[in-house]
Every structure is written in structure tokens, then in C-alpha cells.
Amino acid sequence: MAGGELTKILTQTDVLPYLEFTQISGSYVYRDGKIAKVPSTQAEAVKSSLMGLFEKRRLKSFFEFIGDYKEDVISTHQGLDLDKNTMTEVYQKFGLEPGTRDFVGHAMALWTNDDYIEKPARETIERITMYLHSVARYGKSPYIYPLYGLGELPQAFARMSAVHGGTYMLNKPVDGVVYDDAGKAVGVKSGEEVAKAPIIIGDPTYFPDKVRKTGQRVIRSLCILNHPVPDTDNLDSLQLIIPQNQLKRKNDIYVAVLSSTHLVCSKGQYIAIISTIIETEDPEAEIEAAYKLLGPREETFVNIADIYESVSDGTADQVFISKSFDATSHFETTTDDVKDLYLRITGKPLELKKGATRRDSSDE
């Protein structure tokens, strides 16, 4: 997200000079067997097939409420208390139809399921505000993507770390964590060598005895196409969300489409990544609707992975473990995990500065 938490973290840590971003050209949502662009301008909203004329007026009133809302000005609250009223009650206040609630809650607020509708509305309103602010930056969609792919993110942090004296041991196996007599981690063993450190941070694959399965599994299908996604005006890239209700599921399906514009594949080729939480014994059948939307595929690669989480917060032994990646493709949940790690390691929340700016290839 152009205005999301990850972008703010990259800005605040001064990593952005080592990265270049370009925009994802469209934000789409699945509705009644077809896909439609989530409107990013008033003109698109008028033409949108997602809503009828009267529903568009109701949604406009809803967005005006969000834009005008000021915490210390009671007259802007329209009788709503965002800490007490549920999101269902907010939707009802503006008379929004179930289909509209679907794309607002899943394609804009980016909730992964419908649990949010019976919770206080504040977080959802904040998420929608972030989405709208992200769209306002460039006008097409709220999403950006690093040139050359996601591998540029750790590479950028590696460069920043080197500037500050960090040492990297590449192509080295991790044979275990070394502990002192008090049971606190003091280093990582690789062969006959030990890299000493006061704390250890890693993903669950390094610590099988310190993590547990959450009971969820993720399917990721990487598809190579030689054509843009049908019914998207030949866009070079897009983010598509299939809300759970549209396929009578419990979890959304995510489709991220990239092209040579992002320098991740050859010219004329497209890469589509489909992901979701597995709910049945036939994972590929669960994403068949997404396959159909993509059209013919040249190659398809499927990976299925369990989701793990740490059994402790890490403060006792100084081993801090992240969660496995979930099915989302917008990285907002991953950012939540980063902030949780920061809190566990430092004992204080990560405070992000307001008004952060960022650089991307479209500015140059």
C-alpha cells in the first residue's frame, strides 16, 4: 500500500534510497462471477458495474462521512461511536447493500474474512482511510511494487546494515542456537563456527522445537501467462481480491499480477500469484475460480505450506520468532508481525512518524 505501514517503516528506516517502486495499475474485486475495478476516481465510480445509481449515492455519503470525520468535532460523527458501534451498524446507517459491504470490507479495508463486521468500527474506518489516502497518491490504485521483485526488500536492508557495520555470513547452514547456563541465547552455530549475538531473530523454519502449527495451511500458485488478464483493459498489473462470500468460503482469495513493467519477467509475459487459506482436502479446486479468471496459462507452479507461530514471546531465551507468511498479498498483516516483533524485542511499540514521503520510479 502506497500509504501503508510497510511504506512508513521503509521510509523511517532510511531504506528507500536503496529501492525503486512502480505502481500496480489496478485494484479489482470479484463480484457475481466477474471482476470489476474498484473505483479510484469519481468518474470510475459513476461508470462502475459494482453498484446501481442509488447505491452509488449511498456509498458516496459513506465516504464523505469518513472524509469529514474529526474525533473532536461531535457534529461529524453523525450519531456514531466508532469504539462502540459495530461495522454492521455503520453499514446499516448508510444503507449499504451486502455486495457493497463485501468490496468495501475486503478490497478496501483488506479484512481476510467477515469477523470484522461485529467488532467496533474504528479499525475498519482507519483501514478504509489508509486505502483512500494510498489511492489519492497516484490515482490508479493504492498498491506499489518494488522493481525487480520482493527480493529487493531484504537486499535493501542488507545494504543499510552494511553501512552501519553489519556482517553477513552467506551460504552458511544454521546448525542450531547456542545458549548460556541460564538458558539465554548467545549465538548461532554453523559448523565449527559460532556467530555471537545477544538476541536471535528468525522465521519458524529455523526453530522447529519452538513453534507450533496454527492449524492453517496456505496454497500459493504461481502462473506464467503470455497475455494480460481478460476484462482488465490490458493492464500490465493488478491486485484482485475474491471475497469469501462470493465463493461461499471462510477466507478470501488473493491474485497479484505482475509484468515486465516491474522487471520480474520477460516482455510479453505476466506472472500471476494466487493465494488463500486452504479449507478442504482439494486445495487446487479451491482456487479454480481464480484460474478461470486468468485465462490460458503457460506454466503453473503450486506450493502448499503450513502456518507456524512461536510458542513463547521470546523474552525468556532471547529467541524471537516471526510468524509464517499468510495468504495476503498486500503485506499489511506482515507489517503487523514486524511491529509485534519490535515490541517483544524492545519492550516498546514501534512508533511511525506521520507525513512520511517515499520515492518511486514514476517520480523520476
mmCIF file of C-alpha atoms in Angstrom:
data_model
loop_
_atom_site.group_PDB
_atom_site.id
_atom_site.type_symbol
_atom_site.label_atom_id
_atom_site.label_comp_id
_atom_site.label_asym_id
_atom_site.label_seq_id
_atom_site.Cartn_x
_atom_site.Cartn_y
_atom_site.Cartn_z
ATOM 1 C CA MET A 1 0.000 0.000 0.000
ATOM 2 C CA ALA A 2 1.421 3.375 -1.014
ATOM 3 C CA GLY A 3 0.256 4.856 2.292
ATOM 4 C CA GLY A 4 0.523 1.661 4.321
ATOM 5 C CA GLU A 5 2.537 0.745 7.387
ATOM 6 C CA LEU A 6 5.277 -1.058 5.445
ATOM 7 C CA THR A 7 5.932 2.029 3.325
ATOM 8 C CA LYS A 8 6.172 4.096 6.505
ATOM 9 C CA ILE A 9 8.651 1.609 8.011
ATOM 10 C CA LEU A 10 10.818 1.703 4.871
ATOM 11 C CA THR A 11 10.760 5.495 4.979
ATOM 12 C CA GLN A 12 11.557 5.802 8.669
ATOM 13 C CA THR A 13 14.464 3.319 8.484
ATOM 14 C CA ASP A 14 16.018 5.213 5.529
ATOM 15 C CA VAL A 15 15.925 2.085 3.363
ATOM 16 C CA LEU A 16 14.056 3.773 0.489
ATOM 17 C CA PRO A 17 17.204 5.154 -1.223
ATOM 18 C CA TYR A 18 18.115 1.525 -1.967
ATOM 19 C CA LEU A 19 14.736 0.723 -3.536
ATOM 20 C CA GLU A 20 12.661 1.744 -6.525
ATOM 21 C CA PHE A 21 8.917 1.167 -6.738
ATOM 22 C CA THR A 22 6.409 1.272 -9.523
ATOM 23 C CA GLN A 23 2.662 1.269 -9.287
ATOM 24 C CA ILE A 24 0.269 -1.642 -9.573
ATOM 25 C CA SER A 25 -2.117 -0.418 -12.263
ATOM 26 C CA GLY A 26 -5.461 -1.510 -10.847
ATOM 27 C CA SER A 27 -7.325 -2.774 -7.803
ATOM 28 C CA TYR A 28 -10.037 -5.295 -8.674
ATOM 29 C CA VAL A 29 -12.690 -7.263 -6.832
ATOM 30 C CA TYR A 30 -14.666 -10.375 -7.785
ATOM 31 C CA ARG A 31 -18.414 -9.989 -7.824
ATOM 32 C CA ASP A 32 -21.141 -12.330 -9.141
ATOM 33 C CA GLY A 33 -18.795 -14.379 -11.311
ATOM 34 C CA LYS A 34 -16.998 -11.385 -12.873
ATOM 35 C CA ILE A 35 -14.263 -8.976 -11.881
ATOM 36 C CA ALA A 36 -14.671 -5.221 -11.628
ATOM 37 C CA LYS A 37 -12.263 -2.404 -10.920
ATOM 38 C CA VAL A 38 -12.550 -0.830 -7.505
ATOM 39 C CA PRO A 39 -13.202 2.838 -8.427
ATOM 40 C CA SER A 40 -10.237 5.140 -7.874
ATOM 41 C CA THR A 41 -11.833 8.330 -9.231
ATOM 42 C CA GLN A 42 -15.287 9.878 -9.248
ATOM 43 C CA ALA A 43 -15.560 9.190 -12.986
ATOM 44 C CA GLU A 44 -14.816 5.500 -12.432
ATOM 45 C CA ALA A 45 -17.343 5.377 -9.611
ATOM 46 C CA VAL A 46 -20.075 6.709 -11.909
ATOM 47 C CA LYS A 47 -19.302 4.036 -14.529
ATOM 48 C CA SER A 48 -18.688 1.176 -12.082
ATOM 49 C CA SER A 49 -20.685 -2.019 -12.551
ATOM 50 C CA LEU A 50 -20.333 -2.815 -8.852
ATOM 51 C CA MET A 51 -23.336 -0.703 -7.830
ATOM 52 C CA GLY A 52 -26.560 0.759 -9.086
ATOM 53 C CA LEU A 53 -27.212 4.501 -9.186
ATOM 54 C CA PHE A 54 -28.873 4.774 -5.768
ATOM 55 C CA GLU A 55 -26.230 2.582 -4.133
ATOM 56 C CA LYS A 56 -23.506 4.820 -5.566
ATOM 57 C CA ARG A 57 -25.151 7.778 -3.838
ATOM 58 C CA ARG A 58 -25.262 5.890 -0.537
ATOM 59 C CA LEU A 59 -21.606 4.889 -0.869
ATOM 60 C CA LYS A 60 -20.678 8.490 -1.667
ATOM 61 C CA SER A 61 -22.365 9.565 1.596
ATOM 62 C CA PHE A 62 -20.409 6.883 3.441
ATOM 63 C CA PHE A 63 -17.082 8.092 2.010
ATOM 64 C CA GLU A 64 -17.997 11.700 2.768
ATOM 65 C CA PHE A 65 -18.624 10.682 6.376
ATOM 66 C CA ILE A 66 -15.155 9.103 6.530
ATOM 67 C CA GLY A 67 -13.526 12.145 4.913
ATOM 68 C CA ASP A 68 -15.288 14.651 7.180
ATOM 69 C CA TYR A 69 -14.918 12.688 10.419
ATOM 70 C CA LYS A 70 -12.988 14.524 13.121
ATOM 71 C CA GLU A 71 -12.571 12.971 16.526
ATOM 72 C CA ASP A 72 -13.018 16.213 18.447
ATOM 73 C CA VAL A 73 -15.948 17.522 16.373
ATOM 74 C CA ILE A 74 -19.069 15.686 17.509
ATOM 75 C CA SER A 75 -21.170 17.033 14.648
ATOM 76 C CA THR A 76 -19.072 14.993 12.180
ATOM 77 C CA HIS A 77 -19.841 11.702 13.971
ATOM 78 C CA GLN A 78 -23.444 11.509 12.683
ATOM 79 C CA GLY A 79 -24.500 9.837 15.924
ATOM 80 C CA LEU A 80 -21.939 7.045 15.629
ATOM 81 C CA ASP A 81 -19.374 5.983 18.217
ATOM 82 C CA LEU A 82 -16.615 4.135 16.381
ATOM 83 C CA ASP A 83 -15.485 2.430 19.580
ATOM 84 C CA LYS A 84 -18.970 1.115 20.377
ATOM 85 C CA ASN A 85 -20.908 0.824 17.135
ATOM 86 C CA THR A 86 -20.036 -2.248 15.076
ATOM 87 C CA MET A 87 -19.195 -2.054 11.397
ATOM 88 C CA THR A 88 -22.531 -3.711 10.683
ATOM 89 C CA GLU A 89 -24.259 -0.795 12.383
ATOM 90 C CA VAL A 90 -22.212 1.687 10.359
ATOM 91 C CA TYR A 91 -23.133 -0.075 7.117
ATOM 92 C CA GLN A 92 -26.785 -0.034 8.167
ATOM 93 C CA LYS A 93 -26.558 3.672 8.996
ATOM 94 C CA PHE A 94 -25.753 4.394 5.346
ATOM 95 C CA GLY A 95 -27.968 1.655 3.929
ATOM 96 C CA LEU A 96 -25.149 -0.131 2.102
ATOM 97 C CA GLU A 97 -26.058 -3.370 0.339
ATOM 98 C CA PRO A 98 -24.316 -6.704 1.090
ATOM 99 C CA GLY A 99 -22.340 -6.620 -2.187
ATOM 100 C CA THR A 100 -21.044 -3.144 -1.417
ATOM 101 C CA ARG A 101 -20.095 -4.196 2.100
ATOM 102 C CA ASP A 102 -18.146 -7.063 0.546
ATOM 103 C CA PHE A 103 -15.875 -4.953 -1.617
ATOM 104 C CA VAL A 104 -15.513 -2.192 0.982
ATOM 105 C CA GLY A 105 -14.574 -4.636 3.750
ATOM 106 C CA HIS A 106 -12.343 -6.929 1.713
ATOM 107 C CA ALA A 107 -10.965 -4.929 -1.226
ATOM 108 C CA MET A 108 -10.550 -1.644 0.655
ATOM 109 C CA ALA A 109 -10.276 -2.405 4.391
ATOM 110 C CA LEU A 110 -8.421 -5.607 3.408
ATOM 111 C CA TRP A 111 -10.018 -7.853 6.003
ATOM 112 C CA THR A 112 -9.379 -11.528 5.252
ATOM 113 C CA ASN A 113 -12.819 -12.693 6.460
ATOM 114 C CA ASP A 114 -16.095 -11.284 7.803
ATOM 115 C CA ASP A 115 -15.271 -11.429 11.521
ATOM 116 C CA TYR A 116 -14.727 -7.667 11.468
ATOM 117 C CA ILE A 117 -18.383 -6.751 10.907
ATOM 118 C CA GLU A 118 -19.378 -7.421 14.528
ATOM 119 C CA LYS A 119 -16.389 -5.602 16.002
ATOM 120 C CA PRO A 120 -16.131 -1.857 16.802
ATOM 121 C CA ALA A 121 -15.896 0.113 13.569
ATOM 122 C CA ARG A 122 -12.831 2.242 14.301
ATOM 123 C CA GLU A 123 -10.157 -0.062 12.882
ATOM 124 C CA THR A 124 -12.148 -0.688 9.718
ATOM 125 C CA ILE A 125 -12.687 3.042 9.178
ATOM 126 C CA GLU A 126 -8.956 3.619 9.693
ATOM 127 C CA ARG A 127 -8.151 0.909 7.153
ATOM 128 C CA ILE A 128 -10.506 2.426 4.582
ATOM 129 C CA THR A 129 -8.952 5.847 5.210
ATOM 130 C CA MET A 130 -5.483 4.400 4.562
ATOM 131 C CA TYR A 131 -6.726 2.815 1.331
ATOM 132 C CA LEU A 132 -8.256 6.095 0.124
ATOM 133 C CA HIS A 133 -5.105 8.039 1.003
ATOM 134 C CA SER A 134 -2.990 5.467 -0.860
ATOM 135 C CA VAL A 135 -5.171 5.789 -3.961
ATOM 136 C CA ALA A 136 -5.008 9.591 -3.732
ATOM 137 C CA ARG A 137 -1.224 9.488 -4.134
ATOM 138 C CA TYR A 138 -1.335 8.246 -7.732
ATOM 139 C CA GLY A 139 -4.951 7.847 -8.805
ATOM 140 C CA LYS A 140 -4.897 4.338 -10.306
ATOM 141 C CA SER A 141 -4.666 2.010 -7.327
ATOM 142 C CA PRO A 142 -3.311 2.057 -3.768
ATOM 143 C CA TYR A 143 -0.606 -0.538 -4.457
ATOM 144 C CA ILE A 144 3.074 -0.241 -5.323
ATOM 145 C CA TYR A 145 5.681 -2.937 -6.002
ATOM 146 C CA PRO A 146 9.496 -2.950 -5.900
ATOM 147 C CA LEU A 147 11.250 -3.098 -9.260
ATOM 148 C CA TYR A 148 12.993 -6.482 -9.722
ATOM 149 C CA GLY A 149 10.698 -8.146 -7.198
ATOM 150 C CA LEU A 150 10.297 -8.647 -3.471
ATOM 151 C CA GLY A 151 13.890 -9.861 -3.129
ATOM 152 C CA GLU A 152 14.881 -6.210 -3.306
ATOM 153 C CA LEU A 153 13.426 -5.621 0.179
ATOM 154 C CA PRO A 154 15.889 -7.815 2.134
ATOM 155 C CA GLN A 155 18.680 -6.691 -0.207
ATOM 156 C CA ALA A 156 17.964 -3.054 0.636
ATOM 157 C CA PHE A 157 18.058 -3.796 4.362
ATOM 158 C CA ALA A 158 21.316 -5.717 3.833
ATOM 159 C CA ARG A 159 22.879 -2.650 2.234
ATOM 160 C CA MET A 160 21.682 -0.429 5.053
ATOM 161 C CA SER A 161 23.010 -2.904 7.611
ATOM 162 C CA ALA A 162 26.415 -2.949 5.901
ATOM 163 C CA VAL A 163 26.565 0.847 6.096
ATOM 164 C CA HIS A 164 26.129 0.547 9.861
ATOM 165 C CA GLY A 165 28.750 -2.178 10.272
ATOM 166 C CA GLY A 166 26.581 -5.258 9.948
ATOM 167 C CA THR A 167 28.244 -8.545 8.943
ATOM 168 C CA TYR A 168 26.611 -11.090 6.630
ATOM 169 C CA MET A 169 27.540 -14.767 6.515
ATOM 170 C CA LEU A 170 26.189 -16.005 3.187
ATOM 171 C CA ASN A 171 25.594 -19.610 2.125
ATOM 172 C CA LYS A 172 26.131 -20.829 5.683
ATOM 173 C CA PRO A 173 23.976 -23.573 7.216
ATOM 174 C CA VAL A 174 22.366 -22.917 10.585
ATOM 175 C CA ASP A 175 23.113 -25.883 12.846
ATOM 176 C CA GLY A 176 21.495 -24.555 15.994
ATOM 177 C CA VAL A 177 21.299 -21.861 18.639
ATOM 178 C CA VAL A 178 23.904 -21.677 21.388
ATOM 179 C CA TYR A 179 22.644 -20.970 24.931
ATOM 180 C CA ASP A 180 24.395 -19.991 28.167
ATOM 181 C CA ASP A 181 23.884 -21.724 31.512
ATOM 182 C CA ALA A 182 20.832 -19.543 32.221
ATOM 183 C CA GLY A 183 19.126 -20.733 29.027
ATOM 184 C CA LYS A 184 19.549 -17.468 27.135
ATOM 185 C CA ALA A 185 20.658 -17.448 23.518
ATOM 186 C CA VAL A 186 24.198 -16.197 22.940
ATOM 187 C CA GLY A 187 24.817 -17.099 19.310
ATOM 188 C CA VAL A 188 24.133 -19.205 16.247
ATOM 189 C CA LYS A 189 26.242 -22.246 15.375
ATOM 190 C CA SER A 190 27.284 -23.027 11.810
ATOM 191 C CA GLY A 191 29.682 -25.941 11.509
ATOM 192 C CA GLU A 192 32.582 -25.257 13.844
ATOM 193 C CA GLU A 193 31.876 -21.530 13.988
ATOM 194 C CA VAL A 194 29.585 -19.563 16.307
ATOM 195 C CA ALA A 195 28.253 -16.134 15.400
ATOM 196 C CA LYS A 196 27.722 -14.490 18.774
ATOM 197 C CA ALA A 197 24.706 -12.258 19.378
ATOM 198 C CA PRO A 198 22.685 -11.015 22.371
ATOM 199 C CA ILE A 199 19.377 -11.833 20.627
ATOM 200 C CA ILE A 200 18.346 -14.174 17.810
ATOM 201 C CA ILE A 201 15.617 -13.287 15.290
ATOM 202 C CA GLY A 202 14.358 -15.717 12.690
ATOM 203 C CA ASP A 203 11.416 -17.297 10.924
ATOM 204 C CA PRO A 204 9.782 -20.535 12.156
ATOM 205 C CA THR A 205 11.700 -22.853 9.805
ATOM 206 C CA TYR A 206 14.841 -22.424 11.908
ATOM 207 C CA PHE A 207 13.192 -23.338 15.213
ATOM 208 C CA PRO A 208 11.014 -26.463 14.817
ATOM 209 C CA ASP A 209 11.116 -27.128 18.575
ATOM 210 C CA LYS A 210 9.923 -23.600 19.442
ATOM 211 C CA VAL A 211 6.909 -23.262 17.145
ATOM 212 C CA ARG A 212 3.523 -24.831 16.619
ATOM 213 C CA LYS A 213 1.205 -25.200 13.670
ATOM 214 C CA THR A 214 -1.763 -22.852 13.725
ATOM 215 C CA GLY A 215 -3.946 -25.419 12.002
ATOM 216 C CA GLN A 216 -3.990 -23.374 8.794
ATOM 217 C CA ARG A 217 -2.249 -24.055 5.502
ATOM 218 C CA VAL A 218 -1.659 -21.744 2.558
ATOM 219 C CA ILE A 219 -1.758 -22.624 -1.111
ATOM 220 C CA ARG A 220 0.237 -20.424 -3.482
ATOM 221 C CA SER A 221 0.003 -20.942 -7.199
ATOM 222 C CA LEU A 222 2.428 -19.088 -9.463
ATOM 223 C CA CYS A 223 1.116 -18.881 -13.010
ATOM 224 C CA ILE A 224 3.004 -17.715 -16.101
ATOM 225 C CA LEU A 225 0.799 -16.073 -18.730
ATOM 226 C CA ASN A 226 1.510 -14.703 -22.206
ATOM 227 C CA HIS A 227 -1.402 -12.266 -22.111
ATOM 228 C CA PRO A 228 -2.934 -9.705 -19.736
ATOM 229 C CA VAL A 229 -5.823 -10.800 -17.541
ATOM 230 C CA PRO A 230 -9.091 -10.692 -19.523
ATOM 231 C CA ASP A 231 -11.566 -7.887 -18.806
ATOM 232 C CA THR A 232 -8.943 -5.581 -17.266
ATOM 233 C CA ASP A 233 -8.337 -3.213 -20.206
ATOM 234 C CA ASN A 234 -4.986 -4.938 -20.851
ATOM 235 C CA LEU A 235 -3.469 -3.600 -17.645
ATOM 236 C CA ASP A 236 0.138 -4.590 -17.014
ATOM 237 C CA SER A 237 -0.553 -5.357 -13.354
ATOM 238 C CA LEU A 238 -3.315 -5.615 -10.802
ATOM 239 C CA GLN A 239 -4.367 -6.815 -7.389
ATOM 240 C CA LEU A 240 -7.567 -8.876 -7.347
ATOM 241 C CA ILE A 241 -9.408 -9.909 -4.206
ATOM 242 C CA ILE A 242 -12.125 -12.562 -4.254
ATOM 243 C CA PRO A 243 -14.177 -12.011 -1.076
ATOM 244 C CA GLN A 244 -15.034 -15.177 0.843
ATOM 245 C CA ASN A 245 -18.795 -14.779 0.465
ATOM 246 C CA GLN A 246 -18.599 -14.754 -3.324
ATOM 247 C CA LEU A 247 -17.488 -18.405 -3.346
ATOM 248 C CA LYS A 248 -19.137 -19.446 -0.062
ATOM 249 C CA ARG A 249 -15.756 -19.697 1.642
ATOM 250 C CA LYS A 250 -14.364 -18.676 5.013
ATOM 251 C CA ASN A 251 -11.272 -16.923 3.619
ATOM 252 C CA ASP A 252 -10.582 -14.553 0.737
ATOM 253 C CA ILE A 253 -8.562 -15.493 -2.340
ATOM 254 C CA TYR A 254 -5.810 -13.098 -3.488
ATOM 255 C CA VAL A 255 -4.444 -12.697 -7.005
ATOM 256 C CA ALA A 256 -1.428 -10.474 -7.673
ATOM 257 C CA VAL A 257 -0.496 -9.955 -11.343
ATOM 258 C CA LEU A 258 2.870 -8.506 -12.430
ATOM 259 C CA SER A 259 4.645 -7.992 -15.753
ATOM 260 C CA SER A 260 7.876 -6.835 -17.374
ATOM 261 C CA THR A 261 6.969 -3.316 -16.220
ATOM 262 C CA HIS A 262 8.101 -4.466 -12.762
ATOM 263 C CA LEU A 263 11.230 -6.161 -14.214
ATOM 264 C CA VAL A 264 10.237 -9.577 -12.884
ATOM 265 C CA CYS A 265 9.724 -11.393 -16.207
ATOM 266 C CA SER A 266 10.335 -11.135 -19.948
ATOM 267 C CA LYS A 267 8.460 -8.677 -22.132
ATOM 268 C CA GLY A 268 5.117 -10.086 -23.205
ATOM 269 C CA GLN A 269 4.940 -12.339 -20.155
ATOM 270 C CA TYR A 270 2.856 -11.937 -16.998
ATOM 271 C CA ILE A 271 3.174 -13.538 -13.585
ATOM 272 C CA ALA A 272 0.031 -14.188 -11.538
ATOM 273 C CA ILE A 273 0.283 -15.360 -7.932
ATOM 274 C CA ILE A 274 -2.851 -16.859 -6.395
ATOM 275 C CA SER A 275 -3.031 -17.494 -2.662
ATOM 276 C CA THR A 276 -5.547 -18.420 0.005
ATOM 277 C CA ILE A 277 -6.007 -20.322 3.242
ATOM 278 C CA ILE A 278 -6.823 -23.966 2.496
ATOM 279 C CA GLU A 279 -10.253 -25.126 3.662
ATOM 280 C CA THR A 280 -10.665 -28.555 2.034
ATOM 281 C CA GLU A 281 -8.690 -31.640 1.016
ATOM 282 C CA ASP A 282 -8.529 -30.394 -2.581
ATOM 283 C CA PRO A 283 -6.625 -27.075 -2.427
ATOM 284 C CA GLU A 284 -6.317 -26.514 -6.182
ATOM 285 C CA ALA A 285 -10.057 -26.911 -6.635
ATOM 286 C CA GLU A 286 -10.489 -24.050 -4.140
ATOM 287 C CA ILE A 287 -8.698 -21.628 -6.464
ATOM 288 C CA GLU A 288 -10.276 -22.873 -9.695
ATOM 289 C CA ALA A 289 -12.372 -19.691 -9.933
ATOM 290 C CA ALA A 290 -9.157 -17.648 -9.939
ATOM 291 C CA TYR A 291 -7.633 -19.880 -12.613
ATOM 292 C CA LYS A 292 -10.655 -19.282 -14.843
ATOM 293 C CA LEU A 293 -10.325 -15.520 -14.472
ATOM 294 C CA LEU A 294 -6.706 -15.631 -15.652
ATOM 295 C CA GLY A 295 -7.419 -17.419 -18.918
ATOM 296 C CA PRO A 296 -4.870 -19.772 -20.565
ATOM 297 C CA ARG A 297 -1.717 -20.466 -18.548
ATOM 298 C CA GLU A 298 1.684 -21.397 -19.963
ATOM 299 C CA GLU A 299 3.008 -22.844 -16.706
ATOM 300 C CA THR A 300 1.628 -23.355 -13.210
ATOM 301 C CA PHE A 301 3.669 -23.994 -10.061
ATOM 302 C CA VAL A 302 1.880 -24.872 -6.817
ATOM 303 C CA ASN A 303 3.223 -24.747 -3.271
ATOM 304 C CA ILE A 304 1.391 -25.705 -0.077
ATOM 305 C CA ALA A 305 2.764 -24.655 3.310
ATOM 306 C CA ASP A 306 1.719 -24.876 6.947
ATOM 307 C CA ILE A 307 1.471 -21.690 9.002
ATOM 308 C CA TYR A 308 3.549 -21.656 12.193
ATOM 309 C CA GLU A 309 3.766 -19.356 15.188
ATOM 310 C CA SER A 310 6.070 -19.194 18.197
ATOM 311 C CA VAL A 311 5.025 -20.952 21.412
ATOM 312 C CA SER A 312 6.503 -18.094 23.503
ATOM 313 C CA ASP A 313 7.185 -14.378 23.162
ATOM 314 C CA GLY A 314 10.958 -14.930 23.182
ATOM 315 C CA THR A 315 11.813 -12.760 26.172
ATOM 316 C CA ALA A 316 12.897 -15.721 28.339
ATOM 317 C CA ASP A 317 15.548 -17.139 25.991
ATOM 318 C CA GLN A 318 16.043 -14.096 23.703
ATOM 319 C CA VAL A 319 14.970 -16.047 20.614
ATOM 320 C CA PHE A 320 12.362 -14.013 18.747
ATOM 321 C CA ILE A 321 10.447 -15.854 16.048
ATOM 322 C CA SER A 322 8.202 -14.343 13.393
ATOM 323 C CA LYS A 323 5.008 -15.909 12.080
ATOM 324 C CA SER A 324 4.804 -17.721 8.762
ATOM 325 C CA PHE A 325 3.527 -15.644 5.845
ATOM 326 C CA ASP A 326 -0.240 -15.843 5.492
ATOM 327 C CA ALA A 327 -2.177 -15.777 2.218
ATOM 328 C CA THR A 328 -2.460 -11.989 1.847
ATOM 329 C CA SER A 329 -0.544 -10.269 -0.959
ATOM 330 C CA HIS A 330 -0.714 -6.679 0.331
ATOM 331 C CA PHE A 331 1.706 -7.119 3.298
ATOM 332 C CA GLU A 332 -0.402 -5.324 5.872
ATOM 333 C CA THR A 333 -0.594 -8.442 8.085
ATOM 334 C CA THR A 334 3.146 -8.984 7.648
ATOM 335 C CA THR A 335 3.736 -5.447 8.884
ATOM 336 C CA ASP A 336 1.642 -6.248 11.962
ATOM 337 C CA ASP A 337 4.028 -9.139 12.660
ATOM 338 C CA VAL A 338 7.062 -6.858 12.264
ATOM 339 C CA LYS A 339 5.579 -4.415 14.766
ATOM 340 C CA ASP A 340 4.832 -7.273 17.157
ATOM 341 C CA LEU A 341 8.445 -8.469 16.902
ATOM 342 C CA TYR A 342 9.692 -4.952 17.620
ATOM 343 C CA LEU A 343 7.502 -4.732 20.721
ATOM 344 C CA ARG A 344 8.684 -8.106 22.031
ATOM 345 C CA ILE A 345 12.353 -7.308 21.420
ATOM 346 C CA THR A 346 12.478 -3.722 22.695
ATOM 347 C CA GLY A 347 9.566 -3.691 25.130
ATOM 348 C CA LYS A 348 8.060 -0.611 23.465
ATOM 349 C CA PRO A 349 5.773 -0.150 20.459
ATOM 350 C CA LEU A 350 7.145 0.894 17.089
ATOM 351 C CA GLU A 351 6.094 4.497 16.580
ATOM 352 C CA LEU A 352 5.924 5.603 12.966
ATOM 353 C CA LYS A 353 6.302 9.241 12.031
ATOM 354 C CA LYS A 354 3.422 10.946 10.300
ATOM 355 C CA GLY A 355 3.743 12.586 6.915
ATOM 356 C CA ALA A 356 6.341 10.138 5.620
ATOM 357 C CA THR A 357 7.293 10.556 1.987
ATOM 358 C CA ARG A 358 8.566 7.959 -0.399
ATOM 359 C CA ARG A 359 10.259 7.639 -3.771
ATOM 360 C CA ASP A 360 9.253 5.503 -6.743
ATOM 361 C CA SER A 361 10.155 5.145 -10.397
ATOM 362 C CA SER A 362 7.120 7.124 -11.568
ATOM 363 C CA ASP A 363 8.508 10.228 -9.820
ATOM 364 C CA GLU A 364 11.762 10.169 -11.808
#
